[in-house]
Coordinates of C-alpha atoms in Angstrom, one line a residue:
X93 CA 2.5 4.4 17.9
X94 CA 4.8 1.7 19.2
X95 CA 6.6 -0.2 16.4
X96 CA 5.6 2.1 13.7
X97 CA 9.1 3.5 13.0
X98 CA 10.3 -0.1 12.8
X99 CA 7.6 -1.1 10.3
X100 CA 8.5 2.0 8.2
X101 CA 12.2 1.2 8.3
X102 CA 11.5 -2.4 7.3
X103 CA 9.2 -1.3 4.4
X104 CA 11.9 1.2 3.3
X105 CA 14.6 -1.4 3.3
X106 CA 12.5 -3.9 1.4
X107 CA 11.5 -1.4 -1.3
X108 CA 15.2 -0.3 -1.7
X109 CA 16.2 -3.9 -1.9
X110 CA 13.7 -4.4 -4.7
X111 CA 15.2 -1.7 -6.8
X112 CA 14.9 -2.6 -10.5
X113 CA 11.9 -4.9 -10.1
X114 CA 9.2 -4.2 -12.6
X115 CA 6.1 -2.6 -11.2
X116 CA 3.8 -5.2 -12.7
X117 CA 5.5 -8.2 -11.0
X118 CA 4.0 -9.6 -7.8
X119 CA 6.9 -8.9 -5.4
X120 CA 6.8 -5.2 -6.2
X121 CA 3.1 -5.0 -5.5
X122 CA 3.5 -6.8 -2.2
X123 CA 6.2 -4.4 -1.2
X124 CA 3.9 -1.5 -1.9
X125 CA 1.2 -3.2 0.1
X126 CA 3.8 -3.5 3.0
X127 CA 4.4 0.2 2.8
X128 CA 0.7 0.9 3.0
X129 CA 0.3 -1.4 5.9
X130 CA 3.2 0.3 7.7
X131 CA 1.2 3.5 7.5
X132 CA -1.9 1.8 9.0
X133 CA -2.4 1.6 12.7
X134 CA -2.0 -2.0 13.9
X135 CA -5.5 -2.2 15.3
X136 CA -7.2 -0.6 12.2
X137 CA -7.9 -1.4 8.6
X138 CA -8.3 2.3 7.6
X139 CA -5.4 4.6 6.9
X140 CA -4.5 8.0 5.4
X141 CA -1.4 9.7 4.3
X142 CA -0.2 12.2 1.7
X143 CA -0.1 10.4 -1.7
X144 CA 3.1 12.2 -2.7
X145 CA 4.9 11.0 0.5
X146 CA 3.9 7.4 -0.1
X147 CA 4.8 7.5 -3.8
X148 CA 8.2 9.0 -2.9
X149 CA 8.8 6.3 -0.2
X150 CA 8.0 3.6 -2.9
X151 CA 10.2 5.3 -5.5
X152 CA 7.3 6.0 -7.8
X153 CA 5.7 9.0 -9.5
X154 CA 2.2 9.8 -8.0
X155 CA 0.5 8.5 -11.2
X156 CA 2.4 5.3 -11.1
X157 CA 1.6 4.9 -7.5
X158 CA -2.2 5.2 -8.1
X159 CA -1.8 2.5 -10.8
X160 CA -0.1 0.3 -8.2
X161 CA -3.0 0.9 -5.8
X162 CA -5.4 -0.3 -8.6
X163 CA -3.3 -3.4 -8.8
X164 CA -3.4 -3.9 -5.1
X165 CA -7.1 -3.6 -5.1
X166 CA -7.5 -6.1 -7.9
X167 CA -5.1 -8.5 -6.0
X168 CA -7.1 -8.2 -2.8
X169 CA -4.4 -6.5 -0.7
X170 CA -6.6 -3.4 -0.1
X171 CA -10.4 -3.3 -0.5
X172 CA -10.7 0.3 -1.5
X173 CA -8.8 3.6 -1.8
X174 CA -9.6 7.2 -2.7
X175 CA -7.7 10.4 -3.1
X176 CA -8.9 13.8 -2.2
X177 CA -7.6 16.0 -5.0
X178 CA -7.7 19.3 -3.1
X179 CA -5.4 18.1 -0.2
X180 CA -3.6 15.2 -1.9
X181 CA -4.5 12.9 0.9
X182 CA -4.9 9.2 0.2
X183 CA -7.4 7.1 2.1
X184 CA -7.5 3.4 2.1
X185 CA -9.1 0.3 3.6
X186 CA -7.1 -2.8 4.0
X187 CA -8.7 -6.2 3.2
X188 CA -9.8 -7.8 6.5
X189 CA -7.7 -10.8 7.6
X190 CA -9.2 -14.0 6.2
X191 CA -11.0 -12.2 3.2
X192 CA -8.3 -13.1 0.7
X193 CA -8.1 -16.5 -0.9
X194 CA -4.9 -18.3 -1.8
X195 CA -4.6 -16.4 -5.1
X196 CA -5.0 -13.1 -3.4
X197 CA -8.5 -12.5 -4.6
X198 CA -11.2 -11.1 -2.4
X199 CA -13.8 -13.6 -1.4
X200 CA -17.4 -12.7 -2.4

């Protein structure tokens, strides 16, 4: 996929630059959202990856990463996510462009 390595490198840099930021603060959640988006094809809103790999890229334990996904869902960055326990694969759906309000909440 063209540009994907660049997006991954940018997400990696941003997460490393944010070292020491508390997980519950907005910038950290946005950086995790950027990592998720970097693993999503540009023309798609659906993605999949190994949860351990994404957690490692974000510098989190897998359990902390799933907590962060819940925060991203509540903030409207992703509309849904699920994890297949047998394979450890994470599946997500990004919020469609234009669905988020100014506060990051999903419109109903």
